[in-house]
mmCIF file of C-alpha atoms in Angstrom:
data_model
loop_
_atom_site.group_PDB
_atom_site.id
_atom_site.type_symbol
_atom_site.label_atom_id
_atom_site.label_comp_id
_atom_site.label_asym_id
_atom_site.label_seq_id
_atom_site.Cartn_x
_atom_site.Cartn_y
_atom_site.Cartn_z
ATOM 1 C CA MET A 24 -11.678 -23.343 -22.543
ATOM 2 C CA ASP A 25 -12.099 -20.321 -24.823
ATOM 3 C CA ARG A 26 -9.265 -18.186 -26.129
ATOM 4 C CA LEU A 27 -9.678 -15.279 -23.690
ATOM 5 C CA GLU A 28 -9.796 -17.600 -20.692
ATOM 6 C CA ALA A 29 -6.619 -19.275 -21.918
ATOM 7 C CA MET A 30 -4.901 -15.890 -22.280
ATOM 8 C CA HIS A 31 -5.975 -14.852 -18.812
ATOM 9 C CA LEU A 32 -4.688 -18.099 -17.302
ATOM 10 C CA PHE A 33 -1.384 -17.739 -19.141
ATOM 11 C CA VAL A 34 -0.923 -14.191 -17.830
ATOM 12 C CA ARG A 35 -1.586 -15.312 -14.246
ATOM 13 C CA VAL A 36 0.932 -18.140 -14.523
ATOM 14 C CA ALA A 37 3.511 -15.760 -16.012
ATOM 15 C CA GLU A 38 2.987 -13.177 -13.246
ATOM 16 C CA LEU A 39 3.088 -15.665 -10.373
ATOM 17 C CA GLY A 40 5.797 -17.825 -11.948
ATOM 18 C CA SER A 41 4.170 -20.956 -10.626
ATOM 19 C CA PHE A 42 1.502 -23.423 -11.772
ATOM 20 C CA SER A 43 0.896 -24.399 -8.152
ATOM 21 C CA ALA A 44 0.279 -20.819 -7.000
ATOM 22 C CA VAL A 45 -2.280 -20.232 -9.764
ATOM 23 C CA ALA A 46 -3.952 -23.565 -9.048
ATOM 24 C CA GLN A 47 -4.203 -22.642 -5.370
ATOM 25 C CA GLN A 48 -5.787 -19.273 -6.174
ATOM 26 C CA LEU A 49 -8.293 -20.917 -8.536
ATOM 27 C CA GLY A 50 -8.996 -23.818 -6.219
ATOM 28 C CA VAL A 51 -8.104 -26.482 -8.787
ATOM 29 C CA ALA A 52 -5.448 -29.181 -9.131
ATOM 30 C CA ARG A 53 -2.041 -28.156 -10.473
ATOM 31 C CA SER A 54 -2.483 -30.633 -13.304
ATOM 32 C CA VAL A 55 -5.521 -28.703 -14.547
ATOM 33 C CA VAL A 56 -3.456 -25.536 -14.986
ATOM 34 C CA THR A 57 -0.550 -27.409 -16.544
ATOM 35 C CA ARG A 58 -2.856 -29.160 -19.006
ATOM 36 C CA GLN A 59 -4.549 -25.917 -20.061
ATOM 37 C CA ILE A 60 -1.231 -24.137 -20.695
ATOM 38 C CA ALA A 61 -0.040 -27.146 -22.688
ATOM 39 C CA ALA A 62 -3.228 -26.996 -24.761
ATOM 40 C CA LEU A 63 -2.615 -23.293 -25.437
ATOM 41 C CA GLU A 64 0.955 -24.008 -26.564
ATOM 42 C CA SER A 65 -0.318 -26.811 -28.805
ATOM 43 C CA HIS A 66 -2.897 -24.489 -30.360
ATOM 44 C CA LEU A 67 -0.272 -21.796 -31.014
ATOM 45 C CA GLY A 68 2.369 -24.254 -32.142
ATOM 46 C CA ILE A 69 5.045 -22.596 -29.976
ATOM 47 C CA LYS A 70 6.637 -23.104 -26.590
ATOM 48 C CA LEU A 71 5.640 -20.316 -24.222
ATOM 49 C CA MET A 72 7.427 -21.452 -21.087
ATOM 50 C CA VAL A 73 10.336 -23.659 -20.128
ATOM 51 C CA ARG A 74 9.417 -25.621 -17.033
ATOM 52 C CA SER A 75 11.783 -27.163 -14.487
ATOM 53 C CA THR A 76 11.423 -28.459 -10.965
ATOM 54 C CA ARG A 77 12.574 -25.115 -9.563
ATOM 55 C CA ARG A 78 11.059 -22.377 -11.706
ATOM 56 C CA LEU A 79 9.336 -21.246 -14.879
ATOM 57 C CA ALA A 80 11.188 -19.291 -17.541
ATOM 58 C CA MET A 81 9.519 -17.479 -20.433
ATOM 59 C CA THR A 82 10.703 -18.172 -23.958
ATOM 60 C CA SER A 83 11.215 -15.192 -26.265
ATOM 61 C CA ALA A 84 7.967 -16.116 -28.024
ATOM 62 C CA GLY A 85 6.246 -16.415 -24.660
ATOM 63 C CA THR A 86 7.411 -12.955 -23.596
ATOM 64 C CA ALA A 87 6.101 -11.395 -26.807
ATOM 65 C CA TYR A 88 2.805 -13.284 -26.515
ATOM 66 C CA LEU A 89 2.456 -12.206 -22.865
ATOM 67 C CA GLU A 90 2.585 -8.515 -23.756
ATOM 68 C CA LYS A 91 0.003 -8.967 -26.512
ATOM 69 C CA CYS A 92 -2.260 -10.914 -24.143
ATOM 70 C CA ARG A 93 -2.111 -8.093 -21.624
ATOM 71 C CA VAL A 94 -3.080 -5.539 -24.261
ATOM 72 C CA ILE A 95 -5.960 -7.679 -25.526
ATOM 73 C CA LEU A 96 -7.308 -8.480 -22.060
ATOM 74 C CA ASN A 97 -7.051 -4.842 -21.073
ATOM 75 C CA LEU A 98 -9.058 -3.772 -24.111
ATOM 76 C CA VAL A 99 -11.709 -6.438 -23.532
ATOM 77 C CA GLU A 100 -12.089 -5.557 -19.841
ATOM 78 C CA SER A 101 -12.187 -1.857 -20.637
ATOM 79 C CA ALA A 102 -14.836 -2.305 -23.337
ATOM 80 C CA GLU A 103 -17.040 -4.492 -21.156
ATOM 81 C CA THR A 104 -16.662 -2.249 -18.133
ATOM 82 C CA ASP A 105 -17.419 0.940 -20.041
ATOM 83 C CA VAL A 106 -20.672 -0.596 -21.252
ATOM 84 C CA ALA A 107 -21.646 -2.263 -18.000
ATOM 85 C CA GLN A 108 -20.748 0.378 -15.445
ATOM 86 C CA GLU A 109 -23.295 2.823 -16.800
ATOM 87 C CA ARG A 110 -26.145 0.481 -15.920
ATOM 88 C CA LEU A 111 -24.797 -1.844 -13.233
ATOM 89 C CA ALA A 112 -23.865 -1.175 -9.635
ATOM 90 C CA PRO A 113 -20.390 -2.429 -8.711
ATOM 91 C CA ARG A 114 -20.421 -5.984 -7.451
ATOM 92 C CA GLY A 115 -18.034 -8.729 -6.457
ATOM 93 C CA ASN A 116 -15.319 -9.224 -3.864
ATOM 94 C CA ILE A 117 -12.440 -6.835 -3.101
ATOM 95 C CA ARG A 118 -9.463 -8.069 -1.098
ATOM 96 C CA ILE A 119 -7.877 -4.982 0.410
ATOM 97 C CA SER A 120 -4.720 -4.637 2.517
ATOM 98 C CA LEU A 121 -4.664 -1.753 5.005
ATOM 99 C CA PRO A 122 -1.984 -0.260 7.281
ATOM 100 C CA LEU A 123 -2.836 -1.063 10.877
ATOM 101 C CA THR A 124 -3.291 2.261 12.692
ATOM 102 C CA PHE A 125 -4.349 4.399 9.720
ATOM 103 C CA GLY A 126 -6.609 1.582 8.576
ATOM 104 C CA ILE A 127 -8.405 1.391 11.900
ATOM 105 C CA LYS A 128 -8.558 5.117 12.646
ATOM 106 C CA ARG A 129 -9.285 6.620 9.236
ATOM 107 C CA LEU A 130 -10.152 3.907 6.729
ATOM 108 C CA ALA A 131 -12.398 1.559 8.709
ATOM 109 C CA PRO A 132 -15.247 4.113 9.038
ATOM 110 C CA LEU A 133 -14.956 4.922 5.324
ATOM 111 C CA LEU A 134 -15.019 1.270 4.309
ATOM 112 C CA ILE A 135 -18.073 0.662 6.465
ATOM 113 C CA GLU A 136 -19.741 3.631 4.765
ATOM 114 C CA PHE A 137 -18.722 2.277 1.346
ATOM 115 C CA SER A 138 -20.162 -1.126 2.208
ATOM 116 C CA GLY A 139 -23.491 0.494 3.037
ATOM 117 C CA LEU A 140 -23.522 2.404 -0.248
ATOM 118 C CA TYR A 141 -22.637 -0.638 -2.373
ATOM 119 C CA PRO A 142 -24.304 -3.718 -0.855
ATOM 120 C CA GLU A 143 -23.324 -5.940 -3.795
ATOM 121 C CA VAL A 144 -19.611 -5.458 -3.075
ATOM 122 C CA SER A 145 -18.033 -7.679 -0.417
ATOM 123 C CA LEU A 146 -14.874 -6.511 1.348
ATOM 124 C CA ASP A 147 -12.128 -8.770 2.669
ATOM 125 C CA MET A 148 -9.950 -6.473 4.809
ATOM 126 C CA ASP A 149 -6.465 -7.343 6.062
ATOM 127 C CA TYR A 150 -5.004 -4.926 8.634
ATOM 128 C CA SER A 151 -1.230 -5.159 8.796
ATOM 129 C CA ASP A 152 1.820 -2.919 8.509
ATOM 130 C CA ARG A 153 3.765 -5.515 6.540
ATOM 131 C CA ARG A 154 4.283 -4.866 2.847
ATOM 132 C CA VAL A 155 2.134 -7.391 1.031
ATOM 133 C CA LYS A 156 2.869 -9.021 -2.322
ATOM 134 C CA LEU A 157 -0.272 -8.107 -4.203
ATOM 135 C CA ILE A 158 -0.101 -10.599 -7.057
ATOM 136 C CA GLU A 159 1.173 -13.541 -5.019
ATOM 137 C CA GLU A 160 -1.402 -13.013 -2.261
ATOM 138 C CA GLY A 161 -4.327 -12.232 -4.542
ATOM 139 C CA ILE A 162 -4.790 -8.698 -3.173
ATOM 140 C CA ASP A 163 -6.927 -6.393 -5.339
ATOM 141 C CA LEU A 164 -5.945 -3.146 -3.603
ATOM 142 C CA SER A 165 -3.446 -2.088 -0.970
ATOM 143 C CA ILE A 166 -3.269 1.248 0.826
ATOM 144 C CA ARG A 167 0.285 2.397 1.495
ATOM 145 C CA ILE A 168 1.554 5.520 3.255
ATOM 146 C CA THR A 169 4.967 6.554 2.043
ATOM 147 C CA ARG A 170 7.080 9.404 0.696
ATOM 148 C CA ARG A 171 8.569 7.365 -2.120
ATOM 149 C CA LEU A 172 7.277 4.704 -4.459
ATOM 150 C CA ASP A 173 9.503 1.982 -5.836
ATOM 151 C CA PRO A 174 10.175 1.547 -9.567
ATOM 152 C CA GLY A 175 7.467 -0.586 -11.080
ATOM 153 C CA ASP A 176 4.834 0.257 -8.454
ATOM 154 C CA VAL A 177 1.360 0.735 -9.911
ATOM 155 C CA ALA A 178 -0.238 3.375 -7.729
ATOM 156 C CA ARG A 179 -2.738 6.206 -7.545
ATOM 157 C CA LYS A 180 -2.337 8.957 -4.954
ATOM 158 C CA ILE A 181 -5.588 9.314 -3.006
ATOM 159 C CA GLY A 182 -4.526 11.625 -0.202
ATOM 160 C CA SER A 183 -1.700 13.015 1.881
ATOM 161 C CA GLY A 184 -0.739 13.328 5.507
ATOM 162 C CA GLN A 185 1.532 15.515 7.598
ATOM 163 C CA MET A 186 4.022 14.524 10.263
ATOM 164 C CA TYR A 187 4.974 16.455 13.384
ATOM 165 C CA VAL A 188 7.585 16.250 16.130
ATOM 166 C CA VAL A 189 5.905 16.104 19.533
ATOM 167 C CA ALA A 190 6.802 15.837 23.205
ATOM 168 C CA SER A 191 4.971 16.015 26.520
ATOM 169 C CA PRO A 192 4.803 19.305 28.445
ATOM 170 C CA ASP A 193 6.659 17.537 31.271
ATOM 171 C CA TYR A 194 9.555 16.502 29.008
ATOM 172 C CA LEU A 195 9.861 20.011 27.572
ATOM 173 C CA ALA A 196 9.859 21.513 31.060
ATOM 174 C CA ARG A 197 12.691 19.200 32.119
ATOM 175 C CA HIS A 198 14.826 19.220 28.966
ATOM 176 C CA GLY A 199 13.916 22.412 27.127
ATOM 177 C CA ARG A 200 12.248 22.998 23.769
ATOM 178 C CA PRO A 201 14.498 22.541 20.698
ATOM 179 C CA GLN A 202 14.435 25.541 18.385
ATOM 180 C CA HIS A 203 16.067 23.932 15.355
ATOM 181 C CA PRO A 204 16.213 20.326 14.027
ATOM 182 C CA SER A 205 19.991 20.322 14.559
ATOM 183 C CA GLU A 206 19.314 20.399 18.326
ATOM 184 C CA LEU A 207 17.499 17.043 18.229
ATOM 185 C CA ILE A 208 20.792 15.170 18.624
ATOM 186 C CA HIS A 209 20.890 16.425 22.220
ATOM 187 C CA HIS A 210 17.451 14.975 23.048
ATOM 188 C CA GLU A 211 16.070 11.526 23.710
ATOM 189 C CA CYS A 212 14.093 10.541 20.609
ATOM 190 C CA LEU A 213 11.674 7.667 20.081
ATOM 191 C CA GLY A 214 12.296 6.026 16.720
ATOM 192 C CA TYR A 215 9.944 4.240 14.346
ATOM 193 C CA THR A 216 11.170 0.667 13.649
ATOM 194 C CA ALA A 217 14.244 -0.925 15.110
ATOM 195 C CA GLY A 218 16.654 1.252 13.193
ATOM 196 C CA GLY A 219 19.451 1.202 15.749
ATOM 197 C CA SER A 220 20.559 3.904 18.156
ATOM 198 C CA MET A 221 21.186 6.493 15.413
ATOM 199 C CA GLN A 222 18.522 7.523 12.910
ATOM 200 C CA HIS A 223 17.814 10.568 10.748
ATOM 201 C CA TRP A 224 14.683 12.715 10.617
ATOM 202 C CA GLN A 225 14.010 14.882 7.580
ATOM 203 C CA PHE A 226 12.777 18.486 7.593
ATOM 204 C CA LEU A 227 12.296 21.245 5.042
ATOM 205 C CA ILE A 228 14.897 23.963 5.563
ATOM 206 C CA ALA A 229 14.202 26.987 3.341
ATOM 207 C CA GLY A 230 12.013 24.706 1.248
ATOM 208 C CA GLN A 231 14.683 22.029 0.738
ATOM 209 C CA PRO A 232 14.716 18.615 2.457
ATOM 210 C CA GLU A 233 17.548 18.103 4.912
ATOM 211 C CA SER A 234 18.220 15.172 7.248
ATOM 212 C CA PHE A 235 19.287 15.497 10.883
ATOM 213 C CA PRO A 236 20.633 12.731 13.137
ATOM 214 C CA VAL A 237 18.718 11.717 16.261
ATOM 215 C CA ARG A 238 19.485 9.308 19.094
ATOM 216 C CA SER A 239 16.808 6.694 19.777
ATOM 217 C CA ARG A 240 17.074 4.406 22.782
ATOM 218 C CA ILE A 241 13.469 3.233 22.373
ATOM 219 C CA ASN A 242 12.286 2.017 18.963
ATOM 220 C CA ALA A 243 9.052 0.399 17.835
ATOM 221 C CA ASN A 244 7.201 -0.389 14.626
ATOM 222 C CA ASN A 245 3.970 1.106 15.966
ATOM 223 C CA GLY A 246 3.453 4.858 16.098
ATOM 224 C CA GLU A 247 0.803 4.783 18.824
ATOM 225 C CA VAL A 248 3.197 3.013 21.182
ATOM 226 C CA LEU A 249 5.858 5.661 20.541
ATOM 227 C CA THR A 250 3.362 8.498 20.959
ATOM 228 C CA GLU A 251 2.194 7.043 24.274
ATOM 229 C CA ALA A 252 5.830 6.875 25.383
ATOM 230 C CA ALA A 253 6.261 10.522 24.392
ATOM 231 C CA ALA A 254 3.091 11.451 26.280
ATOM 232 C CA GLN A 255 4.607 9.838 29.365
ATOM 233 C CA GLY A 256 7.691 12.049 29.086
ATOM 234 C CA LEU A 257 10.188 9.556 27.674
ATOM 235 C CA GLY A 258 11.275 11.671 24.719
ATOM 236 C CA LEU A 259 10.404 13.241 21.367
ATOM 237 C CA THR A 260 8.760 11.361 18.530
ATOM 238 C CA LEU A 261 7.985 12.082 14.878
ATOM 239 C CA GLN A 262 4.540 10.764 13.917
ATOM 240 C CA PRO A 263 1.719 11.355 11.386
ATOM 241 C CA ASP A 264 -1.298 13.485 12.222
ATOM 242 C CA PHE A 265 -3.776 10.584 12.316
ATOM 243 C CA ILE A 266 -1.883 9.112 15.274
ATOM 244 C CA LEU A 267 -1.268 12.415 17.074
ATOM 245 C CA ASP A 268 -4.740 13.989 16.875
ATOM 246 C CA ALA A 269 -6.248 12.395 19.997
ATOM 247 C CA PHE A 270 -3.089 12.973 22.077
ATOM 248 C CA LEU A 271 -2.906 16.636 21.003
ATOM 249 C CA GLN A 272 -6.585 17.234 21.738
ATOM 250 C CA ALA A 273 -6.135 15.751 25.205
ATOM 251 C CA GLY A 274 -3.171 18.059 25.856
ATOM 252 C CA ARG A 275 -0.846 15.139 26.581
ATOM 253 C CA ILE A 276 1.689 16.240 23.948
ATOM 254 C CA GLU A 277 2.683 19.442 22.173
ATOM 255 C CA SER A 278 3.897 19.978 18.623
ATOM 256 C CA ILE A 279 7.384 21.472 18.351
ATOM 257 C CA LEU A 280 9.652 22.694 15.534
ATOM 258 C CA ASP A 281 6.586 23.851 13.586
ATOM 259 C CA ALA A 282 8.727 26.401 11.711
ATOM 260 C CA PHE A 283 10.487 23.469 10.038
ATOM 261 C CA PRO A 284 7.834 21.300 8.369
ATOM 262 C CA VAL A 285 8.398 17.631 7.649
ATOM 263 C CA PRO A 286 7.892 16.516 4.004
ATOM 264 C CA GLU A 287 4.342 15.252 3.609
ATOM 265 C CA LEU A 288 3.401 11.613 3.333
ATOM 266 C CA GLY A 289 1.555 10.334 0.301
ATOM 267 C CA ILE A 290 -1.402 8.004 0.728
ATOM 268 C CA TYR A 291 -1.480 5.628 -2.227
ATOM 269 C CA ALA A 292 -3.816 3.000 -3.592
ATOM 270 C CA MET A 293 -1.504 0.248 -4.835
ATOM 271 C CA LEU A 294 -2.660 -2.079 -7.619
ATOM 272 C CA PRO A 295 -1.296 -5.512 -8.515
ATOM 273 C CA SER A 296 -0.687 -4.613 -12.162
ATOM 274 C CA ASN A 297 -1.285 -1.940 -14.776
ATOM 275 C CA ARG A 298 -3.952 -3.978 -16.504
ATOM 276 C CA HIS A 299 -7.499 -2.663 -16.544
ATOM 277 C CA VAL A 300 -8.783 -2.018 -13.016
ATOM 278 C CA PRO A 301 -12.072 -3.811 -12.194
ATOM 279 C CA HIS A 302 -15.033 -1.479 -11.913
ATOM 280 C CA ARG A 303 -15.644 -2.285 -8.237
ATOM 281 C CA VAL A 304 -12.004 -1.486 -7.363
ATOM 282 C CA ARG A 305 -12.074 1.769 -9.329
ATOM 283 C CA VAL A 306 -15.278 2.819 -7.556
ATOM 284 C CA LEU A 307 -13.646 2.136 -4.179
ATOM 285 C CA MET A 308 -10.522 4.120 -5.135
ATOM 286 C CA ASP A 309 -12.677 7.055 -6.272
ATOM 287 C CA PHE A 310 -14.637 6.905 -3.018
ATOM 288 C CA LEU A 311 -11.516 6.876 -0.821
ATOM 289 C CA SER A 312 -9.872 9.625 -2.878
ATOM 290 C CA GLN A 313 -12.932 11.838 -2.479
ATOM 291 C CA ARG A 314 -13.117 11.273 1.272
ATOM 292 C CA LEU A 315 -9.391 11.496 1.998
ATOM 293 C CA GLY A 316 -8.688 14.299 -0.442
#
């Protein structure tokens, strides 16, 4: 095993915190990974990790070595990619996690187009609204729609979306059309996720975000279900444009409170780490950014 391979294996073990998890990803026995890390420690003459039955802990020397390994591997990948990408088409497998509705409605056609443009890239697509653990699950790229990233997230913004409050013409005829977000508390609202009977929706009032309470008897973790309920006159719902478009075009719902915009959603490409991004993944991010932007 050469030095760079040993560094790469060490980084993977450090990030996953488990010999077994790395062995499973590589398709080898746990003893193979353990033996290779032990050989690296023997070569360096230092202890990199303290192993117990429950967990791995980095030594101070191991922590310092880990950071240097990341820098070295990043430089090597960057140098090789810069040389290769000028003459080689992207190739290899990309495991990508996609939000369910947005993934099917907006991203699936783009990914099919991308696959046709780059036949040497294989795509493994997982459609789910759960928040995946990129490193632990071996995901190369995840698309997330959110207003706020968490500390430590490695992300690139590739697009944005807008949200609107909508209701059916029948509901508005029976209950009236709210003129200000403060009036929402008097209406039946359909809430995203099981957040309880009281939630808050955010609007821009004179350019500043402000939250307003709403009552939600019906909650779901799927926006299309809530929009269908709104179209059938069960209440108001706040949903992104990619869900609402077909309902609006069919005249089943109307947008309300347009004078008070909702803060936009960011569409982000999430990466498992800040190390050098593989050429095939960067090409896919550029493609999606161009199409979504």
